[in-house]
Amino acid sequence: MGMDIDAAVFDVFGTLTDWRSGVTEALAAVGNRAGLQADWGAVSDAWRRRYRPALLRVVSGDLPWLPLDGLHRIALDEALAGHGAGLDALGEAERDELVRAWHRLPAWPDAPAGLERLHDSRVITATLSNGGVGLLARLTKHAGLRFDCLLSAELVKSYKPDPRVYLSAAELLDVEPRRLLMVACHPDDLAAAADAGLRTAYIPRPLEWGPDAAPVPTPTDVDLVAADVPDLARVLATNG
Amino acid sequence: MGMDIDAAVFDVFGTLTDWRSGVTEALAAVGNRAGLQADWGAVSDAWRRRYRPALLRVVSGDLPWLPLDGLHRIALDEALAGHGAGLDALGEAERDELVRAWHRLPAWPDAPAGLERLHDSRVITATLSNGGVGLLARLTKHAGLRFDCLLSAELVKSYKPDPRVYLSAAELLDVEPRRLLMVACHPDDLAAAADAGLRTAYIPRPLEWGPDAAPVPTPTDVDLVAADVPDLARVLATNG
């Protein structure tokens, strides 16, 4: 393909880490301790679904920027209030503990080895996440995800899909946008990166929303599709 | 000591990398190609000495912020003009190549293993350098220096010793300044970090300015002194 990629930046929640398993486990632990019973996977899904509208209110300027923990807390409060089953009984300390579950999610099994392989190549690797720098440092250390650099939407006080986030990665890494590859399992993230001039790679994560979720169609308007992170490393070594 | 350190941030030029050897080698290569002869180590020293006044003009607001490559170029032009021996003959392409020598310096021999050991501990490790994020990504990859995160004065568009640089590291890593350790071989960097509320660790680098340089007295107003990076990792594992 001859894409001439100098750096690859990765979405983290969903693309490299299994947020649903990590968050469901944390909800179950906190809930059981409080004597509550619920379909904790469904609570995770509701929490995650309420996160995006809150985030888009920041991107549109309707809400002032606040750290991801703050957005997660707003979405959690809404999800707990909306779920019934007495989940409103969870207190401040429990809610803070749940928000911190996003700092220590498990990696998808292929991700650590794939990132090591990319690290050993000439391509510079970085996160490009809505998680803050401190969260990313803890999460990548916990999950064994090796990067050359951590980049975050926090550095421009906004959130993806704001084009400033993608362009800040090109500027900070000192690479041209067309030589910067955005890697994600979310077509909307990749579409926004492409609009900003970046190249795009799609990695399917069919289990992101659990084993019973409807399949996501593979997007056709991306520069490449890889089966997983080691496959991406192989493709970039061959064609990058 | 019970310092309760959550994160350690490192100076890079001098503390972890041997800029003088790397820059002297680059000057010799470029100079020999141009048919020039000089004491290239002395030219390196002159270049480095002219860098700091240029940097302080940015911190004071006398010069607008510009990337480190730009500061290095100003200082290089001054050093070449001041040196005589026909060094003014070096052209644009050669000068740009010399500025890029700061992107691929050799590590001090102890640094890679010491940083790996720290990475395997609970302490978060990051750079805190006047080099930009892209420069640091290239340099740490080239030199085999493993960090959990790269932080740069570029992120607040200033330079050390501006207190905003040290405080930005605490804010981005989400740690209290008193639980953040600044590691450097330069007493002035550590003094500025301490003024901003950080803890400080001094590592001597007696060869920073070459084998004939006058010895630097060990500062007495730091929280700890370590012989090298593995020694720092050992001390933090025991007392941190």
Tab-separated table of C-alpha atoms in Angstrom:
chain	number	residue	atom	x	y	z
A	1	MET	CA	0.000	0.000	0.000
A	2	GLY	CA	2.919	2.336	0.570
A	3	MET	CA	1.149	4.417	3.200
A	4	ASP	CA	4.424	5.783	4.635
A	5	ILE	CA	3.171	5.801	8.197
A	6	ASP	CA	5.495	7.484	10.748
A	7	ALA	CA	3.285	7.124	13.816
A	8	ALA	CA	0.195	5.214	14.901
A	9	VAL	CA	-2.173	6.534	17.578
A	10	PHE	CA	-4.668	4.246	19.287
A	11	ASP	CA	-8.084	4.553	20.788
A	12	VAL	CA	-7.949	2.821	24.177
A	13	PHE	CA	-11.480	2.171	25.549
A	14	GLY	CA	-12.811	-0.643	23.370
A	15	THR	CA	-9.945	-0.873	20.877
A	16	LEU	CA	-7.247	-2.025	23.301
A	17	THR	CA	-9.111	-2.636	26.553
A	18	ASP	CA	-12.256	-4.581	27.408
A	19	TRP	CA	-14.056	-1.843	29.336
A	20	ARG	CA	-17.281	-3.890	29.630
A	21	SER	CA	-15.662	-6.783	31.498
A	22	GLY	CA	-13.679	-4.462	33.764
A	23	VAL	CA	-16.588	-2.179	34.582
A	24	THR	CA	-19.069	-5.038	35.005
A	25	GLU	CA	-16.731	-6.721	37.480
A	26	ALA	CA	-16.324	-3.476	39.449
A	27	LEU	CA	-20.109	-2.888	39.491
A	28	ALA	CA	-20.740	-6.440	40.674
A	29	ALA	CA	-18.150	-6.118	43.457
A	30	VAL	CA	-19.471	-2.779	44.682
A	31	GLY	CA	-23.119	-3.828	44.258
A	32	ASN	CA	-22.724	-7.141	46.057
A	33	ARG	CA	-20.986	-5.394	48.930
A	34	ALA	CA	-24.038	-3.092	49.184
A	35	GLY	CA	-26.408	-6.079	49.059
A	36	LEU	CA	-27.768	-5.092	45.623
A	37	GLN	CA	-28.610	-7.390	42.742
A	38	ALA	CA	-28.794	-6.351	39.082
A	39	ASP	CA	-27.774	-7.353	35.568
A	40	TRP	CA	-24.409	-5.643	35.988
A	41	GLY	CA	-23.498	-6.048	32.302
A	42	ALA	CA	-26.641	-4.135	31.395
A	43	VAL	CA	-25.718	-1.422	33.925
A	44	SER	CA	-22.271	-1.168	32.280
A	45	ASP	CA	-23.887	-0.779	28.875
A	46	ALA	CA	-26.274	1.896	30.175
A	47	TRP	CA	-23.355	3.768	31.778
A	48	ARG	CA	-21.312	3.681	28.587
A	49	ARG	CA	-24.278	4.756	26.448
A	50	ARG	CA	-24.878	7.796	28.657
A	51	TYR	CA	-21.225	8.836	28.457
A	52	ARG	CA	-21.256	9.857	24.806
A	53	PRO	CA	-24.058	12.475	24.991
A	54	ALA	CA	-22.294	14.073	27.979
A	55	LEU	CA	-19.028	14.133	26.020
A	56	LEU	CA	-20.664	15.684	22.944
A	57	ARG	CA	-22.021	18.486	25.133
A	58	VAL	CA	-18.380	19.339	25.975
A	59	VAL	CA	-17.265	19.185	22.327
A	60	SER	CA	-20.155	21.469	21.302
A	61	GLY	CA	-19.283	23.959	24.060
A	62	ASP	CA	-22.578	23.360	25.878
A	63	LEU	CA	-20.664	22.049	28.934
A	64	PRO	CA	-17.263	23.406	30.070
A	65	TRP	CA	-14.402	20.934	29.738
A	66	LEU	CA	-14.017	18.619	32.692
A	67	PRO	CA	-11.785	15.580	33.173
A	68	LEU	CA	-13.033	12.183	31.999
A	69	ASP	CA	-13.636	11.087	35.599
A	70	GLY	CA	-16.163	13.928	35.860
A	71	LEU	CA	-17.951	12.876	32.667
A	72	HIS	CA	-17.987	9.282	33.848
A	73	ARG	CA	-19.476	10.377	37.158
A	74	ILE	CA	-22.303	12.334	35.455
A	75	ALA	CA	-23.094	9.359	33.214
A	76	LEU	CA	-22.931	6.909	36.140
A	77	ASP	CA	-25.333	8.966	38.240
A	78	GLU	CA	-27.788	9.012	35.297
A	79	ALA	CA	-27.381	5.283	34.669
A	80	LEU	CA	-27.916	4.363	38.318
A	81	ALA	CA	-30.950	6.670	38.628
A	82	GLY	CA	-32.458	5.270	35.441
A	83	HIS	CA	-31.919	1.607	36.222
A	84	GLY	CA	-34.163	1.125	39.234
A	85	ALA	CA	-33.498	-1.990	41.358
A	86	GLY	CA	-32.441	0.289	44.221
A	87	LEU	CA	-29.110	1.214	42.611
A	88	ASP	CA	-29.645	4.817	43.729
A	89	ALA	CA	-28.626	3.589	47.185
A	90	LEU	CA	-24.934	3.573	46.175
A	91	GLY	CA	-23.082	6.362	47.990
A	92	GLU	CA	-20.337	8.830	47.099
A	93	ALA	CA	-17.440	6.532	47.974
A	94	GLU	CA	-18.877	3.656	45.939
A	95	ARG	CA	-19.492	5.898	42.939
A	96	ASP	CA	-15.940	7.272	43.093
A	97	GLU	CA	-14.622	3.714	43.280
A	98	LEU	CA	-16.632	2.799	40.184
A	99	VAL	CA	-15.329	5.815	38.242
A	100	ARG	CA	-11.799	4.650	39.061
A	101	ALA	CA	-12.566	1.228	37.533
A	102	TRP	CA	-11.893	2.919	34.159
A	103	HIS	CA	-8.252	3.413	35.301
A	104	ARG	CA	-7.570	-0.350	35.498
A	105	LEU	CA	-9.344	-2.206	32.714
A	106	PRO	CA	-8.108	-5.500	31.258
A	107	ALA	CA	-6.413	-5.437	27.856
A	108	TRP	CA	-7.798	-7.491	24.981
A	109	PRO	CA	-5.524	-10.574	24.914
A	110	ASP	CA	-3.770	-9.702	21.612
A	111	ALA	CA	-3.022	-6.053	22.451
A	112	PRO	CA	0.122	-6.265	24.666
A	113	ALA	CA	2.125	-8.441	22.246
A	114	GLY	CA	0.981	-6.410	19.232
A	115	LEU	CA	2.070	-3.126	20.825
A	116	GLU	CA	5.463	-4.623	21.788
A	117	ARG	CA	5.936	-5.629	18.158
A	118	LEU	CA	5.023	-2.144	16.954
A	119	HIS	CA	7.340	-0.607	19.561
A	120	ASP	CA	10.200	-2.600	18.045
A	121	SER	CA	9.451	-1.155	14.597
A	122	ARG	CA	10.289	2.306	13.293
A	123	VAL	CA	6.690	3.465	13.794
A	124	ILE	CA	6.110	5.692	16.838
A	125	THR	CA	3.146	4.493	18.885
A	126	ALA	CA	0.915	6.583	21.115
A	127	THR	CA	-2.501	6.538	22.695
A	128	LEU	CA	-5.046	9.062	21.454
A	129	SER	CA	-7.790	8.696	23.995
A	130	ASN	CA	-10.460	10.690	25.741
A	131	GLY	CA	-8.925	9.403	28.965
A	132	GLY	CA	-6.601	11.881	30.668
A	133	VAL	CA	-2.812	11.519	30.828
A	134	GLY	CA	-2.796	10.284	34.441
A	135	LEU	CA	-5.576	7.788	33.757
A	136	LEU	CA	-3.725	6.538	30.662
A	137	ALA	CA	-0.448	6.172	32.575
A	138	ARG	CA	-2.166	4.033	35.225
A	139	LEU	CA	-4.268	2.060	32.747
A	140	THR	CA	-1.460	1.224	30.308
A	141	LYS	CA	0.836	0.267	33.181
A	142	HIS	CA	-1.871	-1.943	34.741
A	143	ALA	CA	-2.865	-3.565	31.448
A	144	GLY	CA	0.695	-4.043	30.134
A	145	LEU	CA	0.149	-1.840	27.076
A	146	ARG	CA	3.462	-0.438	25.868
A	147	PHE	CA	3.505	2.895	24.067
A	148	ASP	CA	6.261	5.257	23.025
A	149	CYS	CA	4.099	8.190	24.140
A	150	LEU	CA	0.723	8.918	25.758
A	151	LEU	CA	-1.468	11.480	24.033
A	152	SER	CA	-4.861	12.530	25.299
A	153	ALA	CA	-7.722	14.826	24.344
A	154	GLU	CA	-6.980	16.409	27.736
A	155	LEU	CA	-3.939	18.116	26.190
A	156	VAL	CA	-6.255	20.356	24.156
A	157	LYS	CA	-9.016	20.364	26.806
A	158	SER	CA	-11.536	18.758	24.503
A	159	TYR	CA	-12.678	15.272	23.460
A	160	LYS	CA	-12.712	13.182	20.314
A	161	PRO	CA	-14.334	13.635	17.787
A	162	ASP	CA	-13.184	17.299	17.965
A	163	PRO	CA	-10.748	17.652	15.025
A	164	ARG	CA	-8.357	19.597	17.277
A	165	VAL	CA	-7.656	16.370	19.160
A	166	TYR	CA	-6.464	14.507	16.032
A	167	LEU	CA	-4.472	17.490	14.759
A	168	SER	CA	-2.807	17.938	18.168
A	169	ALA	CA	-1.408	14.415	17.864
A	170	ALA	CA	0.187	15.252	14.503
A	171	GLU	CA	1.574	18.501	15.874
A	172	LEU	CA	2.949	17.060	19.129
A	173	LEU	CA	4.514	14.043	17.401
A	174	ASP	CA	5.838	16.354	14.654
A	175	VAL	CA	4.468	14.223	11.814
A	176	GLU	CA	2.277	15.169	8.876
A	177	PRO	CA	-1.379	14.155	9.388
A	178	ARG	CA	-1.227	11.954	6.248
A	179	ARG	CA	1.642	9.994	7.818
A	180	LEU	CA	-0.257	9.514	11.088
A	181	LEU	CA	-2.500	6.452	11.462
A	182	MET	CA	-5.516	6.487	13.795
A	183	VAL	CA	-6.371	2.977	15.000
A	184	ALA	CA	-9.804	2.280	16.478
A	185	CYS	CA	-12.706	-0.161	16.622
A	186	HIS	CA	-15.194	2.720	16.337
A	187	PRO	CA	-16.096	3.870	12.804
A	188	ASP	CA	-17.105	7.355	14.038
A	189	ASP	CA	-13.671	7.901	15.624
A	190	LEU	CA	-12.004	6.893	12.352
A	191	ALA	CA	-14.326	9.065	10.247
A	192	ALA	CA	-13.458	12.115	12.366
A	193	ALA	CA	-9.727	11.293	12.122
A	194	ALA	CA	-10.012	10.986	8.321
A	195	ASP	CA	-11.825	14.343	8.164
A	196	ALA	CA	-8.836	15.844	10.011
A	197	GLY	CA	-6.475	14.404	7.367
A	198	LEU	CA	-5.185	11.320	9.200
A	199	ARG	CA	-4.962	7.779	7.807
A	200	THR	CA	-7.219	5.211	9.461
A	201	ALA	CA	-7.073	1.573	10.523
A	202	TYR	CA	-10.084	-0.389	11.767
A	203	ILE	CA	-9.752	-3.286	14.196
A	204	PRO	CA	-13.021	-5.117	14.891
A	205	ARG	CA	-13.848	-5.783	18.533
A	206	PRO	CA	-17.036	-7.850	18.258
A	207	LEU	CA	-17.091	-8.466	22.016
A	208	GLU	CA	-16.886	-4.787	22.998
A	209	TRP	CA	-20.561	-4.690	24.047
A	210	GLY	CA	-20.605	-8.284	25.291
A	211	PRO	CA	-21.300	-11.640	23.644
A	212	ASP	CA	-24.943	-10.848	22.823
A	213	ALA	CA	-24.416	-7.517	21.065
A	214	ALA	CA	-25.446	-7.033	17.449
A	215	PRO	CA	-22.511	-7.265	15.005
A	216	VAL	CA	-20.938	-3.984	13.835
A	217	PRO	CA	-20.531	-3.753	10.028
A	218	THR	CA	-16.912	-3.314	8.966
A	219	PRO	CA	-16.503	0.258	7.678
A	220	THR	CA	-15.538	0.534	4.008
A	221	ASP	CA	-14.096	4.072	4.077
A	222	VAL	CA	-10.902	3.312	6.036
A	223	ASP	CA	-7.346	2.914	4.776
A	224	LEU	CA	-6.888	-0.532	6.241
A	225	VAL	CA	-8.607	-3.218	8.277
A	226	ALA	CA	-6.588	-5.435	10.622
A	227	ALA	CA	-7.812	-8.496	12.513
A	228	ASP	CA	-6.073	-7.445	15.732
A	229	VAL	CA	-3.013	-5.486	16.935
A	230	PRO	CA	-0.383	-8.100	15.920
A	231	ASP	CA	-1.991	-8.209	12.468
A	232	LEU	CA	-1.741	-4.414	12.275
A	233	ALA	CA	1.952	-4.624	13.234
A	234	ARG	CA	2.503	-7.192	10.491
A	235	VAL	CA	0.695	-5.094	7.874
A	236	LEU	CA	2.631	-1.934	8.823
A	237	ALA	CA	5.950	-3.820	8.732
A	238	THR	CA	5.110	-5.024	5.213
A	239	ASN	CA	3.417	-1.984	3.737
A	240	GLY	CA	3.900	0.933	6.098
B	1	MET	CA	12.670	7.855	54.344
B	2	GLY	CA	8.967	7.257	53.718
B	3	MET	CA	8.715	9.783	50.908
B	4	ASP	CA	5.534	8.188	49.486
B	5	ILE	CA	6.473	8.862	45.884
B	6	ASP	CA	3.750	8.091	43.306
B	7	ALA	CA	5.599	9.273	40.200
B	8	ALA	CA	9.135	10.183	39.153
B	9	VAL	CA	9.840	12.625	36.324
B	10	PHE	CA	13.271	12.800	34.708
B	11	ASP	CA	15.379	15.420	33.080
B	12	VAL	CA	16.668	13.913	29.827
B	13	PHE	CA	19.580	15.988	28.387
B	14	GLY	CA	22.473	15.223	30.711
B	15	THR	CA	20.638	13.140	33.314
B	16	LEU	CA	19.751	10.195	31.062
B	17	THR	CA	21.556	10.929	27.815
B	18	ASP	CA	25.135	11.876	26.992
B	19	TRP	CA	24.389	14.906	24.818
B	20	ARG	CA	28.079	15.887	24.584
B	21	SER	CA	29.186	12.620	22.980
B	22	GLY	CA	26.201	12.546	20.607
B	23	VAL	CA	26.507	16.173	19.546
B	24	THR	CA	30.304	16.058	19.242
B	25	GLU	CA	30.032	13.015	16.975
B	26	ALA	CA	27.444	14.769	14.799
B	27	LEU	CA	29.550	17.947	14.594
B	28	ALA	CA	32.647	15.946	13.645
B	29	ALA	CA	30.741	14.044	10.939
B	30	VAL	CA	29.210	17.186	9.424
B	31	GLY	CA	32.425	19.202	9.827
B	32	ASN	CA	34.660	16.563	8.273
B	33	ARG	CA	32.285	16.240	5.325
B	34	ALA	CA	32.649	20.010	4.831
B	35	GLY	CA	36.451	19.770	5.103
B	36	LEU	CA	36.523	21.675	8.393
B	37	GLN	CA	38.688	20.964	11.406
B	38	ALA	CA	37.948	22.053	14.974
B	39	ASP	CA	37.888	20.862	18.571
B	40	TRP	CA	34.362	19.506	18.152
B	41	GLY	CA	33.925	18.833	21.866
B	42	ALA	CA	34.620	22.507	22.542
B	43	VAL	CA	32.069	23.464	19.867
B	44	SER	CA	29.499	21.201	21.585
B	45	ASP	CA	30.206	22.903	24.903
B	46	ALA	CA	29.880	26.366	23.346
B	47	TRP	CA	26.583	25.363	21.710
B	48	ARG	CA	25.155	24.020	24.958
B	49	ARG	CA	26.314	27.089	26.912
B	50	ARG	CA	24.535	29.414	24.487
B	51	TYR	CA	21.294	27.413	24.735
B	52	ARG	CA	20.462	28.401	28.287
B	53	PRO	CA	20.431	32.215	27.825
B	54	ALA	CA	18.148	31.766	24.785
B	55	LEU	CA	15.833	29.550	26.833
B	56	LEU	CA	15.712	32.018	29.728
B	57	ARG	CA	14.614	34.743	27.319
B	58	VAL	CA	11.561	32.578	26.522
B	59	VAL	CA	10.808	31.917	30.207
B	60	SER	CA	11.033	35.646	30.968
B	61	GLY	CA	8.688	36.482	28.088
B	62	ASP	CA	11.419	38.377	26.213
B	63	LEU	CA	11.186	35.875	23.308
B	64	PRO	CA	7.928	34.188	22.186
B	65	TRP	CA	7.818	30.438	22.784
B	66	LEU	CA	9.357	28.381	20.031
B	67	PRO	CA	10.108	24.655	19.832
B	68	LEU	CA	13.421	23.387	21.203
B	69	ASP	CA	14.759	22.834	17.685
B	70	GLY	CA	14.370	26.577	17.137
B	71	LEU	CA	16.253	27.429	20.341
B	72	HIS	CA	18.977	24.960	19.411
B	73	ARG	CA	19.267	26.563	15.990
B	74	ILE	CA	19.675	30.071	17.461
B	75	ALA	CA	22.331	28.823	19.890
B	76	LEU	CA	24.112	26.849	17.149
B	77	ASP	CA	24.294	29.853	14.845
B	78	GLU	CA	25.809	31.889	17.691
B	79	ALA	CA	28.272	29.142	18.600
B	80	LEU	CA	29.439	28.668	15.000
B	81	ALA	CA	29.784	32.426	14.449
B	82	GLY	CA	31.728	32.816	17.672
B	83	HIS	CA	34.087	29.907	17.176
B	84	GLY	CA	36.058	31.020	14.144
B	85	ALA	CA	37.972	28.284	12.277
B	86	GLY	CA	35.678	28.839	9.297
B	87	LEU	CA	32.691	27.109	10.935
B	88	ASP	CA	30.438	29.844	9.540
B	89	ALA	CA	30.758	28.015	6.223
B	90	LEU	CA	28.255	25.372	7.331
B	91	GLY	CA	25.003	25.747	5.382
B	92	GLU	CA	21.304	25.442	6.180
B	93	ALA	CA	21.066	21.696	5.543
B	94	GLU	CA	24.091	20.960	7.738
B	95	ARG	CA	22.763	23.135	10.556
B	96	ASP	CA	19.360	21.433	10.418
B	97	GLU	CA	21.085	18.058	10.521
B	98	LEU	CA	23.037	19.157	13.608
B	99	VAL	CA	19.871	20.351	15.368
B	100	ARG	CA	18.369	16.913	14.751
B	101	ALA	CA	21.361	15.291	16.487
B	102	TRP	CA	19.565	16.160	19.753
B	103	HIS	CA	16.778	13.733	18.692
B	104	ARG	CA	19.092	10.686	18.788
B	105	LEU	CA	21.576	10.958	21.634
B	106	PRO	CA	23.124	7.941	23.348
B	107	ALA	CA	21.842	6.963	26.801
B	108	TRP	CA	24.191	6.816	29.753
B	109	PRO	CA	24.919	3.080	30.109
B	110	ASP	CA	23.006	2.606	33.389
B	111	ALA	CA	19.834	4.432	32.329
B	112	PRO	CA	17.940	1.810	30.237
B	113	ALA	CA	18.125	-0.949	32.874
B	114	GLY	CA	17.300	1.472	35.688
B	115	LEU	CA	14.198	2.760	33.900
B	116	GLU	CA	13.029	-0.813	33.152
B	117	ARG	CA	13.347	-1.575	36.864
B	118	LEU	CA	11.352	1.530	37.776
B	119	HIS	CA	8.728	0.670	35.152
B	120	ASP	CA	8.234	-2.678	36.892
B	121	SER	CA	7.570	-0.895	40.214
B	122	ARG	CA	4.397	0.910	41.284
B	123	VAL	CA	5.996	4.303	40.592
B	124	ILE	CA	4.843	6.007	37.382
B	125	THR	CA	7.793	7.229	35.331
B	126	ALA	CA	7.831	10.130	32.884
B	127	THR	CA	10.210	12.497	31.216
B	128	LEU	CA	10.029	16.170	32.189
B	129	SER	CA	12.230	17.762	29.603
B	130	ASN	CA	12.613	20.950	27.629
B	131	GLY	CA	12.622	18.708	24.552
B	132	GLY	CA	9.275	18.541	22.758
B	133	VAL	CA	6.998	15.497	22.750
B	134	GLY	CA	8.007	14.397	19.234
B	135	LEU	CA	11.701	14.826	20.000
B	136	LEU	CA	11.284	12.842	23.227
B	137	ALA	CA	9.394	10.034	21.451
B	138	ARG	CA	12.220	9.683	18.907
B	139	LEU	CA	15.018	10.077	21.456
B	140	THR	CA	13.657	7.626	24.033
B	141	LYS	CA	12.908	5.065	21.306
B	142	HIS	CA	16.411	5.472	19.823
B	143	ALA	CA	18.176	5.357	23.187
B	144	GLY	CA	16.086	2.499	24.646
B	145	LEU	CA	14.739	4.604	27.520
B	146	ARG	CA	11.430	3.182	28.730
B	147	PHE	CA	8.882	5.528	30.284
B	148	ASP	CA	5.252	5.152	31.241
B	149	CYS	CA	4.593	8.639	29.859
B	150	LEU	CA	6.382	11.502	28.084
B	151	LEU	CA	5.912	14.970	29.557
B	152	SER	CA	7.461	18.084	28.113
B	153	ALA	CA	7.667	21.802	28.811
B	154	GLU	CA	6.106	22.082	25.338
B	155	LEU	CA	2.753	21.093	26.848
B	156	VAL	CA	2.597	24.452	28.644
B	157	LYS	CA	4.534	26.308	25.928
B	158	SER	CA	7.355	27.256	28.249
B	159	TYR	CA	10.645	25.832	29.493
B	160	LYS	CA	12.127	24.672	32.787
B	161	PRO	CA	12.809	26.354	35.211
B	162	ASP	CA	9.326	27.956	34.816
B	163	PRO	CA	7.342	26.604	37.813
B	164	ARG	CA	4.360	25.995	35.508
B	165	VAL	CA	6.325	23.162	33.883
B	166	TYR	CA	6.802	21.267	37.159
B	167	LEU	CA	3.217	21.885	38.276
B	168	SER	CA	1.872	20.721	34.902
B	169	ALA	CA	3.513	17.342	35.499
B	170	ALA	CA	1.719	16.961	38.842
B	171	GLU	CA	-1.577	18.023	37.294
B	172	LEU	CA	-1.341	15.806	34.196
B	173	LEU	CA	-0.223	12.759	36.167
B	174	ASP	CA	-2.899	13.530	38.790
B	175	VAL	CA	-0.495	13.310	41.730
B	176	GLU	CA	0.202	15.768	44.523
B	177	PRO	CA	3.438	17.750	43.970
B	178	ARG	CA	4.856	16.392	47.249
B	179	ARG	CA	4.411	12.844	45.925
B	180	LEU	CA	6.155	13.680	42.641
B	181	LEU	CA	9.936	13.251	42.419
B	182	MET	CA	12.017	15.342	39.993
B	183	VAL	CA	15.219	13.511	39.011
B	184	ALA	CA	18.093	15.469	37.477
B	185	CYS	CA	21.842	15.966	37.419
B	186	HIS	CA	21.390	19.756	37.415
B	187	PRO	CA	21.049	21.444	40.825
B	188	ASP	CA	19.195	24.444	39.323
B	189	ASP	CA	16.519	22.171	37.814
B	190	LEU	CA	16.050	20.498	41.194
B	191	ALA	CA	15.946	23.811	43.062
B	192	ALA	CA	13.172	25.067	40.763
B	193	ALA	CA	11.264	21.792	41.185
B	194	ALA	CA	11.558	22.059	44.975
B	195	ASP	CA	10.294	25.662	44.849
B	196	ALA	CA	7.224	24.337	42.991
B	197	GLY	CA	6.617	21.816	45.803
B	198	LEU	CA	8.089	18.667	44.234
B	199	ARG	CA	10.498	16.234	45.882
B	200	THR	CA	13.963	16.040	44.350
B	201	ALA	CA	16.588	13.408	43.561
B	202	TYR	CA	20.090	14.225	42.366
B	203	ILE	CA	22.092	11.858	40.161
B	204	PRO	CA	25.669	12.996	39.488
B	205	ARG	CA	26.833	12.882	35.875
B	206	PRO	CA	30.486	13.868	36.198
B	207	LEU	CA	31.103	13.219	32.487
B	208	GLU	CA	28.269	15.472	31.259
B	209	TRP	CA	30.709	18.179	30.106
B	210	GLY	CA	33.423	15.700	29.120
B	211	PRO	CA	36.306	14.073	30.965
B	212	ASP	CA	38.170	17.352	31.620
B	213	ALA	CA	35.289	19.328	33.156
B	214	ALA	CA	35.528	20.681	36.695
B	215	PRO	CA	33.644	18.541	39.238
B	216	VAL	CA	30.118	19.663	40.208
B	217	PRO	CA	29.588	19.806	44.004
B	218	THR	CA	26.772	17.504	45.148
B	219	PRO	CA	23.818	19.694	46.178
B	220	THR	CA	22.855	19.441	49.838
B	221	ASP	CA	19.280	20.730	49.579
B	222	VAL	CA	17.748	17.723	47.777
B	223	ASP	CA	15.587	14.917	49.170
B	224	LEU	CA	17.873	12.157	47.969
B	225	VAL	CA	21.075	11.479	46.087
B	226	ALA	CA	21.431	8.328	43.973
B	227	ALA	CA	24.565	7.044	42.257
B	228	ASP	CA	22.720	6.238	39.021
B	229	VAL	CA	19.246	5.221	37.787
B	230	PRO	CA	19.359	1.600	39.069
B	231	ASP	CA	20.427	2.952	42.469
B	232	LEU	CA	17.446	5.335	42.405
B	233	ALA	CA	15.140	2.404	41.562
B	234	ARG	CA	16.582	0.469	44.518
B	235	VAL	CA	16.172	3.411	46.908
B	236	LEU	CA	12.558	4.023	45.800
B	237	ALA	CA	11.705	0.320	46.125
B	238	THR	CA	13.045	0.368	49.700
B	239	ASN	CA	11.885	3.761	50.923
B	240	GLY	CA	9.500	5.198	48.370
